[in-house]
Amino acid sequence: MANEFRKQAENRSIDESCQPIIEAGLKQGIETAWERLEKQKPQCGFGQLGICCTNCDMGPCRIDPFGNDPQKGVCGATADTIVARNLIRMLATGAAAHSDHGREILEVLYEAATDKADAYTITDVEKLKALADEYGLATDGISTKDLAKALSLKILEEFGTIKGKLQFYERLPEKRKALLNKLGIAPRSVDREIVETMHRVHMGVDNDYINLLTHGLRTALSDGWGGSMMATEASDVLFGTPSPLSSQVNLAVLKQDQVNIILHGHNPILSEMIVNAAMDKDAVAKAKAMGATGINLAGMCCTGNELLMRRGVPIAGNMLNQELAIMSGAVEAMVVDYQCIFPAIVDVAGCFHTQVISTASKAKFPGATHMEFEPHSAVQTAAAIVDQAIENFPNRKKDRLCIPNNPADWTAGFSVEALLKALGGSTDPLLDAIKSGQIRGAVGIVGCNNPKVKHDFAHVRIMERLIADNVLVVGTGCAMIAAGKAGLMMPESAEKAGPGLKAVCQALGIPPVLHMGSCVDCSRILVLVAALAKALDVDISDLPVLGSAPEWYSEKAVSIGSYFVASGVTVHLGLSPRILGSKAVTSLLTQGLESVVKASFFVETDPDKAADAMIEKIDQKRKALGI
Ligand code: BF8
């Protein structure tokens, strides 16, 4: 049986740091996402194909996928309408999640500027000025705080602006802007596109799948070149623009002799304060008095990525590691804000001493301790949370500890600004390397984990294949955490790259897989491809670049994939979205879009075949560019 559990653990994940914990969990009968997925099987066939409609109370309705009756919902909606409506509803939820996060950061920037949140300072004044300039604000002789106030108001206004356009949209290369303007899908404001999606999917509004999906692209653009980009830029102003740094990653960053606090979710606003609170002398002294040698912070998912990028805080793992971290028996507190947090962590925590502490008024978890965060009292809340974790240390059951050894080293912090600096201030060296063929192209690998796919396997396999073929990988989110755990993010990892990419990485002292941040920081990838296209005076769709989400699960990923495609970047998906119940929708998204936005989606579940397809597409782009 022991061997059986080991085998099962190895089948579930390639992350060696978590396999012993999965194994221990199996022995103890602790339920995790993998067990819950099994219990859901067989998953609803109508749902999987996207042909179940629950939008109104005449339903739920479903369409027969074999062409028999019923072919229409009670209202008359066809499979095409239902699939398209369901998809853009998902997309709008994802865009809303990113954008609402962005709005909160901007609100804190405003509060910091107006002395309502003293704990926060403006760290990157240079970026503040550059953004103010971009927004047409006078900067001369204006104090930093006044500038931050004016800028935050100016950007916040764009959530519901009546001026009908977003400033960051102007960052697109002219050719792309002209195309999107011609298609009539330039985003008008952040909230408006999301609200309009919700309006259109109501029964009896938009029933034309093409019209629905076209608006989906507009909504996604309002996320990528709107809400997400706002989140990234405002976070940089408040907490600093990332620059390269080293840290460690995987569950072995948890420490046997220290109070371990995991910071999980997406928003850096509170967790940045917890980083400060954990360094407080009195807190450390109290931890020692409780029998620990100190306080150890570790990130999880994209809150982790935010803290890693700017503060070098180690990361315990990505999305599928969340329950396993608690099952190490070594976590005194898991502090959560919002997004990608399994409600089940409270149940798993119930089997151990871990306290789950929720902090956002909009994200409560039954069974968790709620310690609500507000910017004006951030320092006190952060201190109270750290204190709670310290107090919990003596409750740890030493005989249940399962902390792996050997954390992996990694480097992160590759903002566009940092990359340009590494390149000597311009994109030219990168473009020269692409033109000469030293670098064949680039792929942005982003997104999540999904228990339907062996944890981290698709991410890592695709990355290994691409870099070996001289394709530079940039990325964000849980994909990058997978890369770090697999040892692909040290300058020495260049040894795993093909000769051309290896030489470039060695010359610049960078790894072949570059961590650009959290999921909202996919906006950094947009800025980078826009800069490359502008330098070559081509459209983004002409570049030998692709996007890939090998293990995606979330509604946010639907929005990310869609804004990449709308921006001209073809996107690989490792799992099919729930669209296969409509041939028309499937064909539009995987082929038809090419003639509309010069990019499309393709689904390939096999990582090797996916890498082959990406390399082929990169070569086609190179040929078309004449390089
Ligand atoms: O925010 S944490 S599981 S949704 S990739 Fe995916 Fe990971 Fe979530 Fe993107 Ni970031």
XYZ file of C-alpha atoms and ligand atoms in Angstrom:
637
model
C 0.000 0.000 0.000
C 2.847 2.390 0.878
C 4.215 1.913 -2.621
C 0.770 2.482 -4.048
C 0.504 5.853 -2.265
C 3.972 6.836 -3.468
C 3.012 5.996 -7.037
C -0.186 7.977 -6.744
C 1.714 10.978 -5.393
C 4.149 10.794 -8.302
C 1.249 10.579 -10.748
C -0.357 13.666 -9.297
C 2.616 16.019 -9.333
C 6.145 16.377 -10.624
C 6.937 18.727 -7.722
C 9.186 16.531 -5.589
C 8.791 18.778 -2.570
C 5.094 18.013 -2.393
C 5.077 14.306 -3.221
C 5.849 13.129 0.357
C 3.041 15.333 1.648
C 0.557 13.991 -0.901
C 1.659 10.513 0.148
C 1.179 11.287 3.835
C -2.238 12.789 3.066
C -3.281 9.653 1.218
C -2.217 7.529 4.184
C -4.169 9.722 6.591
C -7.219 9.980 4.327
C -7.093 13.775 4.039
C -9.195 14.987 1.155
C -7.609 17.381 -1.347
C -8.513 18.737 -4.787
C -7.485 15.438 -6.389
C -9.942 13.432 -4.287
C -12.669 15.988 -4.841
C -12.081 15.863 -8.605
C -12.408 12.052 -8.501
C -15.695 12.369 -6.607
C -17.024 14.700 -9.303
C -16.426 12.143 -12.027
C -17.950 11.690 -14.485
C -18.211 15.460 -14.808
C -21.389 16.697 -16.472
C -21.090 16.228 -20.242
C -23.383 19.136 -21.059
C -21.365 21.411 -18.799
C -18.095 20.292 -20.329
C -19.338 21.138 -23.810
C -20.692 24.495 -22.654
C -24.242 23.693 -23.722
C -25.969 23.953 -20.378
C -27.652 27.298 -19.747
C -28.554 28.389 -16.230
C -28.996 32.055 -17.054
C -32.694 32.285 -16.295
C -35.408 30.554 -14.349
C -37.114 28.994 -17.361
C -34.052 26.721 -17.290
C -31.735 25.093 -16.626
C -31.724 24.086 -20.294
C -29.356 21.867 -22.213
C -28.775 21.128 -25.870
C -28.421 17.575 -27.138
C -24.865 17.292 -28.453
C -25.796 14.534 -30.930
C -28.228 16.630 -32.932
C -31.387 15.179 -31.371
C -34.002 17.192 -29.536
C -33.711 19.524 -27.700
C -31.656 21.818 -29.930
C -32.942 24.975 -28.276
C -33.435 26.266 -24.755
C -36.917 27.286 -23.589
C -36.259 30.805 -24.893
C -35.004 29.492 -28.220
C -31.273 29.999 -27.564
C -29.157 27.671 -29.713
C -25.936 25.898 -28.785
C -23.980 28.721 -30.455
C -25.680 31.363 -28.349
C -25.417 29.387 -25.125
C -21.733 28.496 -25.578
C -20.754 32.053 -26.506
C -22.761 33.516 -23.633
C -21.249 31.112 -21.117
C -17.735 31.818 -22.325
C -17.920 35.587 -22.181
C -19.643 35.405 -18.830
C -16.550 33.558 -17.582
C -14.331 36.108 -19.271
C -16.171 39.026 -17.663
C -15.787 37.465 -14.224
C -12.057 37.139 -14.808
C -11.748 40.689 -16.108
C -13.744 41.901 -13.091
C -11.447 40.047 -10.672
C -8.295 41.600 -12.131
C -9.799 45.033 -12.458
C -11.341 45.144 -8.997
C -7.921 44.230 -7.630
C -6.459 47.115 -9.671
C -9.040 49.525 -8.339
C -8.176 48.612 -4.751
C -4.480 49.294 -5.288
C -5.311 52.667 -6.830
C -7.552 53.493 -3.892
C -4.672 52.777 -1.526
C -2.402 54.941 -3.675
C -4.960 57.730 -3.346
C -5.223 57.210 0.409
C -1.435 57.190 0.761
C -1.285 60.446 -1.180
C -3.934 62.087 0.971
C -2.519 61.013 4.353
C -5.313 58.539 5.024
C -3.039 55.502 4.979
C 0.217 56.480 6.626
C 1.718 53.017 6.432
C 2.099 53.352 2.669
C 4.682 55.467 0.922
C 5.313 56.175 -2.717
C 8.339 54.074 -3.519
C 8.903 54.546 -7.249
C 8.718 58.300 -7.788
C 10.273 58.006 -11.231
C 7.485 55.725 -12.401
C 4.897 57.990 -10.791
C 6.229 60.896 -12.852
C 6.368 58.875 -16.048
C 2.755 57.762 -15.569
C 1.646 61.297 -14.728
C 3.279 62.415 -17.937
C 1.507 59.698 -19.874
C -1.808 60.897 -18.447
C -1.040 64.485 -19.420
C -0.570 65.761 -15.883
C 1.840 68.607 -15.182
C 4.693 67.308 -13.054
C 6.949 70.330 -12.573
C 6.956 71.772 -9.099
C 4.262 69.358 -7.905
C 4.912 67.402 -4.716
C 5.082 63.618 -4.915
C 1.909 63.251 -2.876
C -0.052 65.758 -4.939
C 1.074 64.030 -8.086
C 0.091 60.622 -6.701
C -3.309 62.015 -5.722
C -3.911 63.519 -9.152
C -2.716 60.388 -10.949
C -4.723 57.944 -8.849
C -7.882 59.991 -9.430
C -7.180 60.210 -13.134
C -6.761 56.435 -13.429
C -9.643 55.611 -11.074
C -11.863 57.752 -13.273
C -11.188 55.386 -16.167
C -13.112 52.574 -14.486
C -16.309 54.335 -15.469
C -15.058 57.071 -17.711
C -17.381 58.805 -20.164
C -14.463 59.977 -22.293
C -14.738 56.595 -24.036
C -11.114 55.460 -23.995
C -8.354 54.159 -21.752
C -4.985 55.857 -21.632
C -2.915 52.654 -21.552
C -4.582 51.552 -24.789
C -2.404 54.228 -26.393
C 0.588 52.006 -25.577
C -0.413 49.660 -28.384
C 1.514 49.926 -31.641
C -0.288 52.056 -34.229
C -1.034 49.128 -36.529
C -2.784 47.164 -33.795
C -4.687 50.193 -32.588
C -5.867 50.914 -36.123
C -7.103 47.337 -36.494
C -8.915 47.283 -33.158
C -10.433 50.701 -33.835
C -11.645 49.500 -37.215
C -13.235 46.481 -35.545
C -14.869 48.807 -33.033
C -13.466 46.966 -30.020
C -11.236 49.578 -28.395
C -12.248 49.432 -24.737
C -14.248 52.461 -23.583
C -13.840 52.036 -19.853
C -13.078 49.152 -17.531
C -16.416 48.761 -15.808
C -18.478 49.526 -18.896
C -17.239 46.574 -20.921
C -17.757 44.163 -18.026
C -21.231 45.507 -17.310
C -22.110 45.368 -20.995
C -21.061 41.719 -21.100
C -23.365 40.992 -18.183
C -26.142 42.847 -19.990
C -25.587 41.006 -23.255
C -25.716 37.549 -21.674
C -29.129 38.196 -20.137
C -31.917 36.267 -21.849
C -33.106 37.974 -24.971
C -30.282 40.466 -25.450
C -27.323 39.374 -27.590
C -28.033 36.091 -29.355
C -25.450 36.337 -32.123
C -22.385 34.327 -31.159
C -20.075 36.460 -33.290
C -21.364 39.645 -31.723
C -21.076 38.128 -28.246
C -17.509 36.922 -28.743
C -16.456 40.196 -30.336
C -17.609 42.019 -27.253
C -15.749 39.421 -25.203
C -12.532 40.573 -26.858
C -13.332 44.187 -26.053
C -13.975 43.251 -22.424
C -10.695 41.354 -22.280
C -8.841 44.361 -23.721
C -10.308 46.498 -20.939
C -8.620 44.077 -18.531
C -5.219 43.709 -20.200
C -4.742 47.319 -21.262
C -6.937 48.536 -18.405
C -7.601 46.939 -15.034
C -4.589 44.604 -14.942
C -2.183 47.204 -16.281
C -3.482 49.687 -13.735
C -2.889 47.119 -10.970
C 0.677 46.535 -12.103
C 1.589 50.185 -12.520
C -0.009 51.334 -9.267
C 1.646 48.467 -7.359
C 5.009 49.488 -8.801
C 4.488 53.100 -7.745
C 3.518 52.068 -4.214
C 5.915 49.204 -3.594
C 8.641 49.622 -6.187
C 9.232 48.398 -9.722
C 10.772 44.934 -9.527
C 14.402 44.326 -10.353
C 16.257 41.013 -10.461
C 16.738 39.236 -7.148
C 17.280 35.732 -5.832
C 15.087 33.708 -3.567
C 13.902 30.175 -2.945
C 10.848 28.176 -3.853
C 8.910 24.976 -3.023
C 7.449 23.564 0.187
C 10.923 23.170 1.666
C 10.996 26.926 2.309
C 8.850 26.171 5.378
C 11.024 26.052 8.471
C 10.887 23.427 11.174
C 12.050 25.767 13.947
C 10.213 28.940 12.998
C 6.705 30.365 13.043
C 5.564 29.849 9.453
C 3.087 32.262 7.928
C 1.817 31.724 4.396
C 0.550 34.689 2.415
C -1.923 33.492 -0.191
C -4.113 35.209 -2.735
C -3.402 38.135 -5.045
C -3.336 41.581 -3.548
C -0.024 42.823 -2.096
C -1.571 45.628 -0.038
C -1.844 43.790 3.292
C 0.878 41.232 2.746
C 3.468 43.984 2.187
C 2.583 45.195 5.693
C 2.881 41.668 7.091
C 6.399 41.490 5.684
C 7.217 44.556 7.790
C 5.358 43.273 10.854
C 7.255 39.966 10.762
C 10.553 41.860 11.036
C 9.438 43.749 14.128
C 11.859 43.118 17.013
C 9.125 42.576 19.587
C 7.364 40.089 17.344
C 10.590 38.152 16.783
C 11.302 38.224 20.533
C 7.824 36.887 21.252
C 8.291 34.114 18.677
C 11.512 33.170 20.476
C 9.779 33.221 23.824
C 7.261 30.783 22.355
C 10.042 28.378 21.455
C 10.631 29.287 17.812
C 13.869 30.720 16.431
C 12.099 33.342 14.334
C 9.270 34.145 11.950
C 9.292 32.773 8.440
C 7.095 34.148 5.675
C 6.344 32.275 2.497
C 4.160 33.266 -0.413
C 1.598 31.228 -2.299
C 0.105 31.872 -5.736
C 0.078 35.469 -6.928
C 0.272 37.307 -3.585
C 3.451 35.249 -3.329
C 4.574 36.441 -6.755
C 3.986 40.076 -5.795
C 6.094 39.708 -2.637
C 8.760 37.691 -4.402
C 9.177 40.216 -7.193
C 9.710 43.189 -4.911
C 10.863 41.799 -1.565
C 12.406 38.444 -2.431
C 10.039 36.606 -0.077
C 10.321 32.864 -0.825
C 7.349 31.034 -2.299
C 6.012 27.779 -0.853
C 4.140 26.837 -3.984
C 1.480 27.415 -6.589
C -2.238 26.782 -6.711
C -2.249 23.027 -6.121
C 0.257 23.384 -3.294
C -2.139 25.330 -1.064
C -3.673 22.399 0.792
C -0.363 20.565 0.844
C 1.356 23.469 2.590
C -1.101 23.124 5.462
C -0.595 19.350 5.437
C 3.099 19.897 6.175
C 1.860 20.473 9.721
C 4.234 23.420 9.959
C 2.009 26.365 9.048
C 0.850 28.486 11.971
C -1.253 30.801 9.822
C -2.386 30.908 6.240
C -3.367 34.503 5.555
C -5.613 34.918 2.545
C -6.892 37.898 0.608
C -8.772 36.843 -2.515
C -8.845 34.733 -5.682
C -7.640 31.146 -6.195
C -8.081 30.240 -2.529
C -9.812 26.889 -2.103
C -12.672 27.088 0.408
C -11.414 23.613 1.355
C -8.292 24.968 3.043
C -10.421 25.573 6.115
C -11.326 21.860 6.227
C -7.712 20.778 5.738
C -6.602 23.265 8.393
C -9.128 21.610 10.723
C -6.996 18.448 10.616
C -3.956 20.434 11.812
C -3.274 23.441 14.015
C -3.166 25.954 11.141
C -5.305 29.057 11.442
C -6.793 30.308 8.209
C -7.091 34.085 8.491
C -9.259 35.854 5.932
C -8.686 39.559 5.489
C -10.900 40.908 2.691
C -14.467 42.041 3.285
C -15.347 40.597 -0.103
C -13.772 37.184 0.487
C -14.941 35.418 3.624
C -14.363 31.738 4.292
C -16.740 29.938 6.651
C -14.658 28.469 9.435
C -11.770 30.929 9.047
C -10.812 33.662 11.485
C -11.689 36.989 9.870
C -9.363 39.907 10.565
C -10.506 42.596 8.234
C -7.919 44.685 6.556
C -8.340 48.418 5.972
C -5.556 50.639 4.641
C -5.706 53.152 7.502
C -5.146 50.431 10.102
C -2.902 48.176 8.001
C 0.022 48.219 10.426
C -2.106 47.202 13.403
C -3.924 44.463 11.474
C -0.655 43.087 10.132
C 0.851 43.061 13.641
C -2.235 41.341 15.074
C -2.095 38.661 12.371
C 1.588 37.975 13.004
C 0.879 37.835 16.736
C -1.929 35.333 16.214
C 0.440 33.116 14.243
C 3.100 33.314 16.958
C 0.577 32.370 19.623
C -0.346 29.350 17.553
C 3.217 27.990 17.390
C 3.004 25.879 20.589
C -0.068 24.132 19.148
C 2.014 22.520 16.434
C 2.001 18.721 16.576
C 5.651 17.803 16.165
C 4.883 14.191 15.301
C 2.845 15.298 12.296
C 5.509 17.510 10.718
C 6.303 16.681 7.115
C 8.620 19.367 5.788
C 10.595 18.422 2.699
C 14.270 19.256 2.227
C 16.013 21.163 -0.530
C 14.298 24.370 -1.494
C 15.080 25.340 -5.094
C 16.962 28.557 -5.818
C 15.495 30.953 -8.349
C 15.744 34.478 -9.629
C 12.827 36.768 -10.354
C 12.051 40.458 -10.691
C 12.108 40.829 -14.479
C 9.890 43.853 -14.971
C 10.115 45.415 -18.435
C 12.183 48.192 -16.891
C 14.617 45.648 -15.402
C 14.837 43.781 -18.684
C 15.592 46.933 -20.617
C 18.265 47.780 -18.086
C 19.825 44.340 -18.518
C 19.746 44.955 -22.262
C 21.568 48.268 -21.923
C 18.513 50.500 -22.192
C 16.916 49.406 -25.458
C 15.187 46.437 -27.048
C 17.794 46.419 -29.842
C 20.036 43.668 -28.429
C 17.001 41.418 -27.979
C 15.765 42.174 -31.485
C 19.239 41.613 -32.903
C 19.363 38.215 -31.204
C 15.931 37.388 -32.650
C 16.922 38.578 -36.127
C 20.151 36.600 -36.079
C 18.271 33.493 -34.971
C 20.200 33.175 -31.697
C 16.786 33.578 -30.117
C 14.173 31.906 -32.292
C 11.213 33.661 -30.688
C 9.515 34.077 -27.352
C 6.584 32.474 -25.570
C 4.725 33.941 -22.611
C 3.761 31.011 -20.415
C 1.183 31.987 -17.851
C -1.576 30.734 -15.655
C -2.569 28.193 -13.170
C -2.601 24.589 -12.077
C -5.543 22.327 -12.683
C -5.913 18.907 -11.041
C -7.083 17.568 -14.422
C -3.440 17.870 -15.484
C -0.442 16.356 -13.689
C 0.664 19.209 -11.423
C 3.382 21.356 -13.075
C 4.141 18.730 -15.712
C 2.722 20.529 -18.752
C 4.315 23.829 -17.701
C 7.747 22.396 -17.197
C 7.768 20.068 -20.176
C 6.753 22.858 -22.568
C 9.309 25.257 -21.099
C 12.120 22.713 -21.301
C 11.278 21.953 -24.911
C 11.054 25.610 -25.894
C 14.280 26.791 -24.309
C 16.126 23.787 -25.751
C 14.984 25.077 -29.143
C 16.255 28.591 -28.410
C 12.857 30.036 -27.587
C 12.985 32.541 -24.738
C 10.273 31.981 -22.134
C 8.778 34.827 -20.152
C 5.857 34.389 -17.845
C 3.779 35.077 -14.792
C 1.643 33.388 -12.201
C 1.663 29.787 -11.115
C 3.419 28.792 -14.353
C 6.510 30.625 -13.198
C 6.362 29.020 -9.763
C 6.379 25.663 -11.550
C 9.452 26.758 -13.522
C 11.232 27.873 -10.366
C 10.566 24.574 -8.603
C 11.915 22.732 -11.638
C 15.187 24.677 -11.567
C 14.668 26.641 -14.778
C 15.164 30.081 -13.314
C 18.774 30.390 -12.302
C 21.345 31.988 -14.598
C 22.971 28.499 -14.631
C 19.705 27.135 -16.064
C 20.969 28.563 -19.367
C 22.804 25.219 -19.653
C 19.408 23.700 -20.467
C 18.878 26.123 -23.350
C 19.887 25.691 -26.968
C 23.237 27.224 -27.950
C 21.898 30.565 -29.204
C 19.647 31.284 -26.241
C 22.299 29.965 -23.875
C 24.860 32.427 -25.222
C 22.465 35.367 -24.878
C 21.496 34.356 -21.326
C 25.123 33.922 -20.321
C 26.090 37.290 -21.809
C 23.300 39.005 -19.875
C 23.497 36.846 -16.749
C 19.812 35.943 -16.969
C 17.928 32.633 -16.903
C 16.168 31.334 -20.045
C 12.815 31.576 -18.241
C 12.082 35.075 -16.986
C 9.641 35.654 -14.132
C 7.676 38.814 -14.859
C 5.313 38.653 -11.895
C 1.766 37.896 -10.873
C -1.184 37.343 -13.204
C -2.070 41.033 -13.403
C 1.549 41.461 -14.515
C 0.692 39.737 -17.780
C 0.289 43.418 -18.612
C 4.112 43.615 -18.462
C 4.236 41.056 -21.277
C 1.831 43.217 -23.291
C 4.090 46.237 -22.777
C 7.117 44.200 -23.841
C 5.571 42.869 -27.065
C 4.248 46.342 -27.856
C 7.769 47.747 -27.452
C 9.227 45.059 -29.735
C 6.572 45.649 -32.390
C 7.097 49.408 -32.250
C 10.859 49.032 -32.573
C 10.369 46.937 -35.715
C 7.479 49.062 -36.955
C 5.257 46.009 -37.304
C 2.052 44.793 -35.691
C 2.293 42.574 -32.593
C 0.815 39.762 -34.711
C 3.911 39.888 -36.946
C 6.286 39.025 -34.091
C 7.572 35.466 -33.544
C 5.864 35.340 -30.156
C 3.091 33.245 -28.654
C 1.203 32.848 -25.417
C 0.503 29.609 -23.597
C -1.590 28.576 -20.600
C -0.777 24.864 -20.234
C -2.607 24.194 -16.941
C -5.186 26.974 -16.796
C -8.319 26.700 -14.715
C -9.573 30.177 -13.895
C -11.994 32.672 -15.373
C -9.139 35.178 -15.202
C -7.188 32.972 -17.590
C -10.061 33.212 -20.090
C -9.711 36.968 -19.992
C -5.901 36.860 -20.218
C -5.927 34.485 -23.186
C -8.502 36.652 -24.926
C -6.649 39.939 -24.463
C -3.471 38.335 -25.777
C -5.322 37.116 -28.862
C -7.034 40.488 -29.351
C -3.607 42.125 -29.054
C -2.275 39.884 -31.831
C -0.649 37.028 -29.897
C -1.795 33.496 -30.722
C -2.448 31.516 -27.551
C -2.042 27.822 -26.765
C -4.372 26.294 -24.185
C -3.479 23.007 -22.505
C -7.107 22.309 -21.633
C -10.065 23.028 -23.856
C -12.431 25.750 -22.749
C -16.062 24.646 -22.527
C -16.919 25.536 -26.111
C -16.929 22.233 -27.973
C -20.745 22.052 -27.940
C -20.763 24.701 -30.672
C -18.853 23.996 -33.871
C -19.349 27.601 -34.931
C -17.825 29.050 -31.743
C -14.988 26.515 -31.769
C -14.150 27.260 -35.357
C -14.297 31.034 -34.850
C -11.959 30.940 -31.852
C -9.474 28.473 -33.334
C -9.504 29.633 -36.973
C -11.839 32.464 -37.858
C -10.208 34.945 -35.504
C -7.042 34.806 -37.630
C -8.721 36.838 -40.327
C -10.163 39.246 -37.771
C -7.387 39.953 -35.238
C -4.552 37.993 -36.923
C -4.251 35.636 -33.953
C -6.304 32.788 -32.533
C -6.427 30.055 -29.902
C -5.242 26.507 -30.291
C -5.810 23.656 -27.890
C -3.219 20.930 -27.423
C -3.265 18.769 -24.348
C 0.014 16.984 -25.107
C 2.888 19.238 -23.969
C 5.338 17.895 -26.557
C 2.927 18.377 -29.417
C 2.103 21.824 -28.034
C 5.800 22.783 -28.007
C 6.191 21.467 -31.576
C 3.202 23.499 -32.722
C 4.523 26.642 -31.035
C 7.934 26.280 -32.633
C 6.312 25.767 -36.020
C 4.200 28.890 -35.599
C 7.258 30.876 -34.491
C 9.118 29.751 -37.604
C 6.195 30.780 -39.799
C 6.265 34.271 -38.281
C 10.014 34.486 -38.777
C 9.632 33.526 -42.404
C 6.905 36.105 -42.960
C 9.159 38.754 -41.396
C 11.999 37.651 -43.660
C 14.300 36.692 -40.797
O -3.594 34.900 -10.703
S -2.701 32.404 -8.595
S -4.019 29.772 -10.118
S -5.467 32.524 -11.650
S -1.864 31.733 -11.970
Fe -3.975 30.952 -11.927
Fe -2.231 30.876 -10.020
Fe -4.631 31.724 -9.612
Fe -3.996 33.975 -12.179
Ni -2.030 33.749 -10.443
